[in-house]
mmCIF file of C-alpha atoms and ligand atoms in Angstrom:
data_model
loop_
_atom_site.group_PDB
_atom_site.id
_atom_site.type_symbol
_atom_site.label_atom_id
_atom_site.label_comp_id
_atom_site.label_asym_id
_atom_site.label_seq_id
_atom_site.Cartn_x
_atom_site.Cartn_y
_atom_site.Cartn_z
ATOM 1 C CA UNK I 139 101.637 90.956 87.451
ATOM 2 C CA UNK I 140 104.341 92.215 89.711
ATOM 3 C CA UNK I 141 106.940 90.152 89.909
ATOM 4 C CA UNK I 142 108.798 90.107 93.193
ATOM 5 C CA UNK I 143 112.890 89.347 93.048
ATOM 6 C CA UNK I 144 114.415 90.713 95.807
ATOM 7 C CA UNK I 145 112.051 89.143 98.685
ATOM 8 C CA UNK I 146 112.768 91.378 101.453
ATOM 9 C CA UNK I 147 112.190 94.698 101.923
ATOM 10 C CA UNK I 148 115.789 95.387 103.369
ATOM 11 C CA UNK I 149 117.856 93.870 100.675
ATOM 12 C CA UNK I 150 116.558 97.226 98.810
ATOM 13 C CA UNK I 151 119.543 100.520 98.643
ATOM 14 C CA UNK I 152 118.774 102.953 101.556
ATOM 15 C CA UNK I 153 116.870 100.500 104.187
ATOM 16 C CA UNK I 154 118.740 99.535 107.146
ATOM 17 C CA UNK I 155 116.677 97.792 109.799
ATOM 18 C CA UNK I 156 115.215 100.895 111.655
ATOM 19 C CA UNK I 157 113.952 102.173 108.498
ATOM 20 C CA UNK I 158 112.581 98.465 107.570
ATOM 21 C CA UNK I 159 110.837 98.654 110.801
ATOM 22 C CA UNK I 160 109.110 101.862 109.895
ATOM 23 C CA UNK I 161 108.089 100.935 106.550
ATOM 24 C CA UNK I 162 106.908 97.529 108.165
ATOM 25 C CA UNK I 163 104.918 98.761 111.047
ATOM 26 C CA UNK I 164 103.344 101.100 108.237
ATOM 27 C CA UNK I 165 101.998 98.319 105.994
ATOM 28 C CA UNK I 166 104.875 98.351 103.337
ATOM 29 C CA UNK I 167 106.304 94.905 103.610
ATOM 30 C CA UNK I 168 107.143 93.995 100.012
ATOM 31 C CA UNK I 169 108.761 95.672 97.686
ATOM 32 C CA UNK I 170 105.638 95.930 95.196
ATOM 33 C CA UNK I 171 103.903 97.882 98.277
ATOM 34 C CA UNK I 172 106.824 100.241 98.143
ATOM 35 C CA UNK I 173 107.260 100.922 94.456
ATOM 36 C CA UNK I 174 103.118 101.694 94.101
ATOM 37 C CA UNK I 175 103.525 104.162 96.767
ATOM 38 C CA UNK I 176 103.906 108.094 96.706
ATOM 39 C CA UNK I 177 106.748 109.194 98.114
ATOM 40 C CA UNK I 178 104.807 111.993 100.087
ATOM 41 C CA UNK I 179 102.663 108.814 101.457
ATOM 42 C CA UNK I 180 106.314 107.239 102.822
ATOM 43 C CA UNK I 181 107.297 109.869 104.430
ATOM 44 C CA UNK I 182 104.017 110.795 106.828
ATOM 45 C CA UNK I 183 103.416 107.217 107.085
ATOM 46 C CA UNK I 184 107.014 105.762 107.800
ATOM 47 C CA UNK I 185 107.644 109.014 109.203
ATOM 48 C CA UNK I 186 111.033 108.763 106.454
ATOM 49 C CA UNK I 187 113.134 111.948 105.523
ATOM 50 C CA UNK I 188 111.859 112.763 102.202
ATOM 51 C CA UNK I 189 115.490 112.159 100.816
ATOM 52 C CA UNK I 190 115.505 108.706 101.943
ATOM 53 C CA UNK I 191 111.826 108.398 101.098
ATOM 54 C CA UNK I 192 112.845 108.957 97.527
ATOM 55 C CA UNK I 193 115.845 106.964 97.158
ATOM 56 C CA UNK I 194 114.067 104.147 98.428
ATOM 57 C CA UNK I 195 110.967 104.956 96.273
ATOM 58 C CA UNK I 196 113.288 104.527 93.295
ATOM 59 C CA UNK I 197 115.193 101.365 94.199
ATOM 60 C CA UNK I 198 111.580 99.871 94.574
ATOM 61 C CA UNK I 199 110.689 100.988 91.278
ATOM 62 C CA UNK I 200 113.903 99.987 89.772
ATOM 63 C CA UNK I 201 113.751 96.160 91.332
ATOM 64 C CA UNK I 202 110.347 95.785 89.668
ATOM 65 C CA UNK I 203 110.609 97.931 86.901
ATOM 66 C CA UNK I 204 107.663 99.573 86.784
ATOM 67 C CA UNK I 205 109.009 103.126 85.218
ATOM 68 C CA UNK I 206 108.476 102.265 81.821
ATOM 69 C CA UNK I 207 106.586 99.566 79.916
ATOM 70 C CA UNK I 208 106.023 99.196 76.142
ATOM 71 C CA UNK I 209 102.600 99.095 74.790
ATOM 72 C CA UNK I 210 103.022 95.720 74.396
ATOM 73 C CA UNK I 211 103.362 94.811 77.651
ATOM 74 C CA UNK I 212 100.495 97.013 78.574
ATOM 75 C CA UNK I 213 98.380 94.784 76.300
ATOM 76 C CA UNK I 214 99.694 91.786 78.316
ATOM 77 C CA UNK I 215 98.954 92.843 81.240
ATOM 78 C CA UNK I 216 95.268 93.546 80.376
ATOM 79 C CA UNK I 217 95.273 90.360 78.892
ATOM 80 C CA UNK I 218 95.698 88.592 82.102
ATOM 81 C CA UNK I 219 92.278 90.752 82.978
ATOM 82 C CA UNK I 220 90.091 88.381 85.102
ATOM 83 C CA UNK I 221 86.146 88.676 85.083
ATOM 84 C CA UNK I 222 83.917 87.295 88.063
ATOM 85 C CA UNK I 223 80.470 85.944 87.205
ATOM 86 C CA UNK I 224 77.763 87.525 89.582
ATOM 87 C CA UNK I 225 75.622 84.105 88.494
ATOM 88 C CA UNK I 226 73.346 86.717 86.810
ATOM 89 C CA UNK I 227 73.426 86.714 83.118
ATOM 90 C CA UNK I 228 72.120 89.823 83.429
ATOM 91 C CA UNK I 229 74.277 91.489 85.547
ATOM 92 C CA UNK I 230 77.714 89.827 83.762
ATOM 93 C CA UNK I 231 76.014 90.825 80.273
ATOM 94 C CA UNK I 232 76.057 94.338 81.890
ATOM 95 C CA UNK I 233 79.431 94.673 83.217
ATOM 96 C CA UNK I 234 81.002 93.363 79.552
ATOM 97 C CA UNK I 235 81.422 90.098 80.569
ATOM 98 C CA UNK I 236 81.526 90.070 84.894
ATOM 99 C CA UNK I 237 83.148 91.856 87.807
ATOM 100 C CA UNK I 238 86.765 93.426 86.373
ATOM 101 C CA UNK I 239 89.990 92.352 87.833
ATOM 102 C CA UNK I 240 92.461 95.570 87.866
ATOM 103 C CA UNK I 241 89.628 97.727 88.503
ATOM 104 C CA UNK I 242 87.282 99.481 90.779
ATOM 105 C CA UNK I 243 83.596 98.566 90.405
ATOM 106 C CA UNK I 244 81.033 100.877 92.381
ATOM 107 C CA UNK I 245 77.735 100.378 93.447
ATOM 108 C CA UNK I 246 75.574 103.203 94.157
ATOM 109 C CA UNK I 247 71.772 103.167 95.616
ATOM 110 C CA UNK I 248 69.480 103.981 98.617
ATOM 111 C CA UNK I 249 68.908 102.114 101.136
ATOM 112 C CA UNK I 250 67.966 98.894 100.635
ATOM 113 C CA UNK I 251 68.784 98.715 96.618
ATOM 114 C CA UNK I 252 70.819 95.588 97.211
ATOM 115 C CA UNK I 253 74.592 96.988 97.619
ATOM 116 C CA UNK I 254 75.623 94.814 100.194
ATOM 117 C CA UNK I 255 73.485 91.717 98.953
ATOM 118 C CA UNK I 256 75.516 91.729 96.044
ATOM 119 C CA UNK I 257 79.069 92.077 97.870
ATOM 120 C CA UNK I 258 78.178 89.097 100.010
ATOM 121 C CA UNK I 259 77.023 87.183 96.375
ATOM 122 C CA UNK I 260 80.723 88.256 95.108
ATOM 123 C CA UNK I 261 82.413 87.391 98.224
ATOM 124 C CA UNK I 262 81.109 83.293 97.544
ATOM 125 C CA UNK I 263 81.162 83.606 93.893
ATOM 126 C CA UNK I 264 84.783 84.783 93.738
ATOM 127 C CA UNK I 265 85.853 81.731 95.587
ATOM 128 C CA UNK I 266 84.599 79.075 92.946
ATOM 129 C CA UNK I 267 86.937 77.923 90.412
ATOM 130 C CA UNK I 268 86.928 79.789 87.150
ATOM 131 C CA UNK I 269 84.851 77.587 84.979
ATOM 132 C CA UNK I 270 82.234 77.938 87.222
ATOM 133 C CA UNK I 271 82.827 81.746 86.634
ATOM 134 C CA UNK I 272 85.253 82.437 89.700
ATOM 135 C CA UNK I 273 88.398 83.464 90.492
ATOM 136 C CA UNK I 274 89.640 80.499 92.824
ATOM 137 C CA UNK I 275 90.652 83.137 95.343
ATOM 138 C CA UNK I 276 89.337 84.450 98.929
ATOM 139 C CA UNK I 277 87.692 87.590 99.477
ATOM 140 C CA UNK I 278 88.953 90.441 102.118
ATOM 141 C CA UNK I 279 85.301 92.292 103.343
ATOM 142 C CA UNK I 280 85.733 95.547 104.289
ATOM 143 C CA UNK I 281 82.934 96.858 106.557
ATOM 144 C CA UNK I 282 81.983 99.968 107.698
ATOM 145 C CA UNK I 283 78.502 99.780 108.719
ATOM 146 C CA UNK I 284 78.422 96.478 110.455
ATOM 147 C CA UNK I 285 75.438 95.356 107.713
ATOM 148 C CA UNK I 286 77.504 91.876 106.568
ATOM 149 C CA UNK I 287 75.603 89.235 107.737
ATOM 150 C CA UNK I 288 77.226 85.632 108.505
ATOM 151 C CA UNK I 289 74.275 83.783 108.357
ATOM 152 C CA UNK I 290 73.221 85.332 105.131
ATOM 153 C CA UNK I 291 76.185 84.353 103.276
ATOM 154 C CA UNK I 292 75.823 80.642 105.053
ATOM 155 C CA UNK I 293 71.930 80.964 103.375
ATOM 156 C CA UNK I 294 73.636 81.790 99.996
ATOM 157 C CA UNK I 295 76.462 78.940 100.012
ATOM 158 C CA UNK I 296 73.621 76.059 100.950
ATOM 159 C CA UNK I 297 71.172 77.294 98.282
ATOM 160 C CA UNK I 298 73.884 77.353 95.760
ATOM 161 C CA UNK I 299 74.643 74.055 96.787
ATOM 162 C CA UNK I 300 78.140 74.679 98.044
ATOM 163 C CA UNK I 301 79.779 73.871 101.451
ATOM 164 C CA UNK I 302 78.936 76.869 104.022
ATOM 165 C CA UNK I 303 81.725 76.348 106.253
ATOM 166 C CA UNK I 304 84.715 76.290 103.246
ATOM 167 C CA UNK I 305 83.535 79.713 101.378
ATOM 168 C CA UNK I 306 82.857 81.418 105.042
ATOM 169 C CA UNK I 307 86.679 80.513 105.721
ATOM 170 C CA UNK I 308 87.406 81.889 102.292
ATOM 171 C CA UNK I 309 86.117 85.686 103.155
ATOM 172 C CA UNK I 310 88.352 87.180 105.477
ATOM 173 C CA UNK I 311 86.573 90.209 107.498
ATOM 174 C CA UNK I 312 87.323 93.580 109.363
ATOM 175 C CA UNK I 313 84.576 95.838 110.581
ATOM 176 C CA UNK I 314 86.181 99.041 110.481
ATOM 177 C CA UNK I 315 84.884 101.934 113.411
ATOM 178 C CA UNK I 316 86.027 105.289 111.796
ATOM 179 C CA UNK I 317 88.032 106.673 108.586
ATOM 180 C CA UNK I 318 91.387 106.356 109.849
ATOM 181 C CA UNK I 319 90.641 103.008 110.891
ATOM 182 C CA UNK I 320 89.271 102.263 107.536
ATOM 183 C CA UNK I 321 92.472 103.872 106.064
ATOM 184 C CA UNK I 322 94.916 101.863 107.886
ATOM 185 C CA UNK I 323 93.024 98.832 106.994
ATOM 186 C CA UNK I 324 93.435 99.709 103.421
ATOM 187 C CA UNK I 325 96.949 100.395 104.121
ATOM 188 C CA UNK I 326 98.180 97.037 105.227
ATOM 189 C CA UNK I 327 95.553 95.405 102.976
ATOM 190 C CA UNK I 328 98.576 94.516 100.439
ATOM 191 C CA UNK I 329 100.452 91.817 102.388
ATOM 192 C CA UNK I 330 97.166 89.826 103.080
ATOM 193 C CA UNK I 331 95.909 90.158 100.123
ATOM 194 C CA UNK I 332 99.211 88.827 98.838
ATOM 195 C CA UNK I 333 99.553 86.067 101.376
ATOM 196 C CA UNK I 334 95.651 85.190 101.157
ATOM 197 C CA UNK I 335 95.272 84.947 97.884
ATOM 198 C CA UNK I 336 92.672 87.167 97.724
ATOM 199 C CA UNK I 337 90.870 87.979 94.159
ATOM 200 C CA UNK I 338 87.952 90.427 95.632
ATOM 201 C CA UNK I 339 88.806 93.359 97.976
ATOM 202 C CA UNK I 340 84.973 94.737 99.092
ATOM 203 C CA UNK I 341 84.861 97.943 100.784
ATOM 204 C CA UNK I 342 80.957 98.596 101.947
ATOM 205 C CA UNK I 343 80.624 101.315 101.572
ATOM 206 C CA UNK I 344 83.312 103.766 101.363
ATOM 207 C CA UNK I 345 82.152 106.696 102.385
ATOM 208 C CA UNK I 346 79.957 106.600 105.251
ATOM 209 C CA UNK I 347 82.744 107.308 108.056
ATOM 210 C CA UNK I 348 84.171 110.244 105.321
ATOM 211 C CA UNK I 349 80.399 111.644 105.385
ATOM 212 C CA UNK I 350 79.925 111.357 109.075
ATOM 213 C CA UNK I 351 83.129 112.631 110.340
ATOM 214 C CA UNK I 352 83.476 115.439 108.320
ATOM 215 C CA UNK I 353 80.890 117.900 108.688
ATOM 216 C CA UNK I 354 80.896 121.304 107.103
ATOM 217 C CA UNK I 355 82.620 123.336 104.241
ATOM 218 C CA UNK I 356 85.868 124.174 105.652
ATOM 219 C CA UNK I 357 86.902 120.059 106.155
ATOM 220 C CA UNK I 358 85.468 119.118 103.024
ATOM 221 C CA UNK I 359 88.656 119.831 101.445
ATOM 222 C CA UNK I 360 90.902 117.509 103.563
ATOM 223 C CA UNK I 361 88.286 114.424 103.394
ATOM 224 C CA UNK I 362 88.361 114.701 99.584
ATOM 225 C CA UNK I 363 92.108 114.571 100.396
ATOM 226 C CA UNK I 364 92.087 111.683 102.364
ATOM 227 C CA UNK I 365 89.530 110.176 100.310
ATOM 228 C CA UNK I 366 91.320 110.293 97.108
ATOM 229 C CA UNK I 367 94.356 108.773 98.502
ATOM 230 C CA UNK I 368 92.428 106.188 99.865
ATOM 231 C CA UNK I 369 90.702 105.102 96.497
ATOM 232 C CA UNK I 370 94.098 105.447 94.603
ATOM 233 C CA UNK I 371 95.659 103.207 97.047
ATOM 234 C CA UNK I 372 92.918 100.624 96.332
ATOM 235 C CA UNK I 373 93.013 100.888 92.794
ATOM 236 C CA UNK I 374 97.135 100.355 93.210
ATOM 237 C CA UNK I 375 96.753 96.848 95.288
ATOM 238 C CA UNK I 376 93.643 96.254 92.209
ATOM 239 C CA UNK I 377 96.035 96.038 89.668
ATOM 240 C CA UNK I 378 99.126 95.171 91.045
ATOM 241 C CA UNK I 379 97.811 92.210 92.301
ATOM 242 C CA UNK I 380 95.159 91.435 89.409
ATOM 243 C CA UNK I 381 92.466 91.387 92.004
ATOM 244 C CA UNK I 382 88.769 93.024 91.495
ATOM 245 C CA UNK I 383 87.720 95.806 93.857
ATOM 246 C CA UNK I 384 84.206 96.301 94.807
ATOM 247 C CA UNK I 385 83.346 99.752 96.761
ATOM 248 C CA UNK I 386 79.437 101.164 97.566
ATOM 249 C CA UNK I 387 78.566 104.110 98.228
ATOM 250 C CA UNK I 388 75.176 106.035 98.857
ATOM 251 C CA UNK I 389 73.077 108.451 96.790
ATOM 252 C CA UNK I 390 72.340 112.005 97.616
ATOM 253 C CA UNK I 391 70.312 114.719 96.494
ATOM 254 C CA UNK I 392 70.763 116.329 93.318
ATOM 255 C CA UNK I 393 69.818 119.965 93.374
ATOM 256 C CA UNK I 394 70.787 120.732 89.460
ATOM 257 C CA UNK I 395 68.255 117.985 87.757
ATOM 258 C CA UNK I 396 65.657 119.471 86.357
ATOM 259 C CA UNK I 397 65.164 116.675 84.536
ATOM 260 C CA UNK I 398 65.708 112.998 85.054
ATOM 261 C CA UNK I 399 67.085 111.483 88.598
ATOM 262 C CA UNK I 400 66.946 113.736 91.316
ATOM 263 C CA UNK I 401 69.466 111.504 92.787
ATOM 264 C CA UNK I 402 73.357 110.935 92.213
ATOM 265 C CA UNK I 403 75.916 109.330 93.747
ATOM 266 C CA UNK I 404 77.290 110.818 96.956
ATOM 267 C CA UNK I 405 81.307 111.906 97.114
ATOM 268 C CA UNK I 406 81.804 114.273 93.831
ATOM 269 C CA UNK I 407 84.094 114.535 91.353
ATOM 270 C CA UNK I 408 87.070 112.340 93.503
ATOM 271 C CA UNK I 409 84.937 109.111 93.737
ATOM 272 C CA UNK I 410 83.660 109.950 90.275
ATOM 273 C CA UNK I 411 87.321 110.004 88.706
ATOM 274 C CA UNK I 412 88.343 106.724 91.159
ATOM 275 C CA UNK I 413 85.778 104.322 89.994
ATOM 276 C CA UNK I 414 86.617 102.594 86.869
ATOM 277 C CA UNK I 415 83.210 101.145 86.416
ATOM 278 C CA UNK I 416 79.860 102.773 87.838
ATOM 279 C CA UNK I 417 76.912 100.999 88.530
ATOM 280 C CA UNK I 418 73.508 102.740 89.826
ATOM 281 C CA UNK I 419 70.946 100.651 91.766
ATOM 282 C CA UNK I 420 67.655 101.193 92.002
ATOM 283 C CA UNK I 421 64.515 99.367 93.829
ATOM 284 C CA UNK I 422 61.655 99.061 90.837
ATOM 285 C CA UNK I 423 58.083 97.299 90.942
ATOM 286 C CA UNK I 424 57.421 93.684 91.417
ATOM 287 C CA UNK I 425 60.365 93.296 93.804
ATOM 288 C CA UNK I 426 62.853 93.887 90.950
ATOM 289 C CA UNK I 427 66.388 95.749 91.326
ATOM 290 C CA UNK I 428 67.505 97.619 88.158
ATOM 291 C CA UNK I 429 71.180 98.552 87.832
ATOM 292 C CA UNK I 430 72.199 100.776 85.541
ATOM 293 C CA UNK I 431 75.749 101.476 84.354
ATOM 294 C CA UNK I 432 76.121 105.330 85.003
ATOM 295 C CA UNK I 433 79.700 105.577 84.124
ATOM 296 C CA UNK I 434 82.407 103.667 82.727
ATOM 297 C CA UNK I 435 85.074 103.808 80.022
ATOM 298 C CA UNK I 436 84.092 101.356 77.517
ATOM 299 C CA UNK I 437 80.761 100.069 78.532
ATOM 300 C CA UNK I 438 77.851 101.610 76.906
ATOM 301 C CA UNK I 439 75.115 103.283 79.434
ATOM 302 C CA UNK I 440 72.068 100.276 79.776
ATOM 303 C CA UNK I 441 70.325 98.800 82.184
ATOM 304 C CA UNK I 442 69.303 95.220 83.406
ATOM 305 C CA UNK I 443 66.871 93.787 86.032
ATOM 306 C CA UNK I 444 68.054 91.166 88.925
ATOM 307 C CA UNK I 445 66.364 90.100 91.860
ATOM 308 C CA UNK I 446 67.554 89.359 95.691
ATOM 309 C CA UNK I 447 66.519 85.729 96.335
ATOM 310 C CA UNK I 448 68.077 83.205 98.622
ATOM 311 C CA UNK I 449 70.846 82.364 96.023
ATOM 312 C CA UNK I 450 71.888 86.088 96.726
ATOM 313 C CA UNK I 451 71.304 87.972 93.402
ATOM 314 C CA UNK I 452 69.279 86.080 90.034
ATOM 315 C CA UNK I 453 68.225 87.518 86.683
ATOM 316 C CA UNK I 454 64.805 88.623 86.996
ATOM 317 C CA UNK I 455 62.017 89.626 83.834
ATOM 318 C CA UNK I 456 59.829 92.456 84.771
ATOM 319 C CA UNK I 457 56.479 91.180 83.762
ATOM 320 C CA UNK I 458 55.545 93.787 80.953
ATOM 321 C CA UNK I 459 58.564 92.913 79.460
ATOM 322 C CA UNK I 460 57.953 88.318 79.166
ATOM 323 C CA UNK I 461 56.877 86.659 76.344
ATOM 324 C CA UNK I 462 53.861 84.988 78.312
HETATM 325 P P1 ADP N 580 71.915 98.186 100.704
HETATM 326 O O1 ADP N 580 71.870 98.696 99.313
HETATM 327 O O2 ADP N 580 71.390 99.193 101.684
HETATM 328 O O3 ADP N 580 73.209 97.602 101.087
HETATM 329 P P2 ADP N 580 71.049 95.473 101.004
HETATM 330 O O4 ADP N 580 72.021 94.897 100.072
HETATM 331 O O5 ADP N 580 71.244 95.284 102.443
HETATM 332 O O6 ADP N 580 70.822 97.020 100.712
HETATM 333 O O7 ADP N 580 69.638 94.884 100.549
HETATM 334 C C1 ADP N 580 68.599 94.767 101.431
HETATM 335 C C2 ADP N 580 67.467 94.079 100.707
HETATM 336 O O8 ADP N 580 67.787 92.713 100.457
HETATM 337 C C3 ADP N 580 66.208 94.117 101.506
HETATM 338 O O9 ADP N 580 65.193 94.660 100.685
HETATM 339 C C4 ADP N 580 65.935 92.664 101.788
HETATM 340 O O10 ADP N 580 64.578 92.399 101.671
HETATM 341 C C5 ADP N 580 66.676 91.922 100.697
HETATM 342 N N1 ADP N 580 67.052 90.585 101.159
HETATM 343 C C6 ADP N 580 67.933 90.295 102.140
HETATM 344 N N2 ADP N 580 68.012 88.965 102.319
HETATM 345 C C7 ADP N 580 67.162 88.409 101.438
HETATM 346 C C8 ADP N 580 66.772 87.050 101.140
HETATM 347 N N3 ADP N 580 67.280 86.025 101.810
HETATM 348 N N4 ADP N 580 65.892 86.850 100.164
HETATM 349 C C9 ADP N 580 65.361 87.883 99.494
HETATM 350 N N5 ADP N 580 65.671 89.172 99.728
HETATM 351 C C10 ADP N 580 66.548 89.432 100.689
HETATM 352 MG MG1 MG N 581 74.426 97.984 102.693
#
């Protein structure tokens, strides 16, 4: 974890109090937020000259030390890896254990597979205390389609048996109108997260305002951009502040498959390489959900069954496949 030393962003070399301002009023109010930022990034945002942009890149860096670690320290740090229980055996078995900390997890389906249901599940879940498979931390809810439903999560808490009004105070909410809304969110996401305590950052979904705003070949180029900063930003505040980082995003069609799903998930090759863990959700029979891992580093491609039930998300048995 990042340890912070110097505690204000002006005690660093090179910021006076204009430039503090700047920095500030751009979402970089701690000195982690500066040292996990590109320097390019500083200077559009903070509208810096690059050479200050650079000097005060460094002096980040330096405070925190993040140039160089040893592999040994690299093991630590993956050691203080946090998993969060989706109260599905099922869906924990399938993720190696739960939701990763220092990581993004992605959910990809149609309509209606159960994306958001299971971002509102996390959202409680993450804010029980870890033997009961949390993370004893808020969440910060991300949306851009205006689907999260209040009442649902209140549904959730009193089935599970837990106090509505508490884990509604614990997930902190912005409904985001357009990309560079969603963007800027992101952007000053660090200091609440920090202050908030916030173990879950859900964005749902992450594309939709990308998809809608830019139309046509010739911009594709510049929301891939915009995109991939975006993600890379997320995965920064992910594992600088040991937090898990859930994203969704929506399936389009797949004019290469001959064979197999005619589907895949939308956004290419950038959300492809962002997405430490990808998870593909599909409505079956019976009222099931299958997810299927579709991409990840280490976990091996299966699939599991859940069902959406009052509780939020529950392992569920396809019939063909019970003992009775
Ligand atoms: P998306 O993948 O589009 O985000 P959602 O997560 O919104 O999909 O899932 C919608 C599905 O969840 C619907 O099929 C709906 O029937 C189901 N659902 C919502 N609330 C409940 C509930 N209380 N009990 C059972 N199923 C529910
Ligand atoms: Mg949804």
């Amino acid at each position: 974890m990042v340890a912070e030393t110097i505690v204000d962003i002006q005690d660093l070399n090179g910021v006076g109090p204009v430039t503090a301002s700047k920095l500030r009023e751009a979402g970089y109010d701690s000195i982690s937020s500066l040292a996990i930022a590109p320097i390019r990034e500083l200077i559009e945002k903070a509208g810096l000259e690059n050479s200050v942009a650079q000097k005060i890149s460094k002096a980040a860096r330096e405070t925190i030390q993040t140039d160089f670690v040893t592999a040994k320290q690299l093991y630590e740090r993956r050691q203080n890896l946090q998993r969060l229980s989706f109260a599905s055996s099922n869906l924990d078995k399938l993720l190696g254990g739960g939701l990763e900390t220092q990581a993004i997890t992605e959910f990809v389906g149609e309509f209606g597979a159960g994306k958001s249901q299971i971002c509102m599940k996390l959202s409680v879940n993450v804010q029980l205390p870890e033997k009961d498979g949390g993370l004893n931390g808020k969440a910060l809810f991300i949306d851009t389609e205006g689907t999260f439903a209040a009442q649902r999560v209140y549904q959730m808490t009193k089935a599970m048996g837990l106090d509505p009004e508490k884990i509604l105070d614990g997930i902190i909410y912005s409904r985001v109108y357009n990309s560079d809304h969603q963007i800027l969110t992101v952007d000053h996401a660090f200091k609440i997260c920090q202050e908030e305590k916030i173990k879950l950052l859900v964005v749902d979904s992450v594309l939709s305002h990308f998809r809608g705003e830019y139309i046509g070949r010739e911009s594709l180029s510049e929301r891939q951009q915009r995109l991939n900063s975006h993600l890379h930003k997320l995965l920064r505040i992910a594992q600088a502040l040991n937090l898990a980082v859930v994203i969704t995003n929506q399936v389009q069609a797949n004019p290469q498959a001959f064979f197999g799903d005619p589907t895949r998930p939308a956004g290419g090759n950038i959300l492809a390489h962002a997405s430490t863990h990808r998870v593909m959700l599909k409505k079956a029979s019976q009222g099931l959900r299958v997810a299927k891992i579709i991409d990840s580093p280490y976990l091996p491609e299966s699939e599991t069954y859940f069902q959406i039930t009052e509780k939020g998300v529950e392992d569920a048995v396809p019939k063909n496949k019970r003992d009775d």
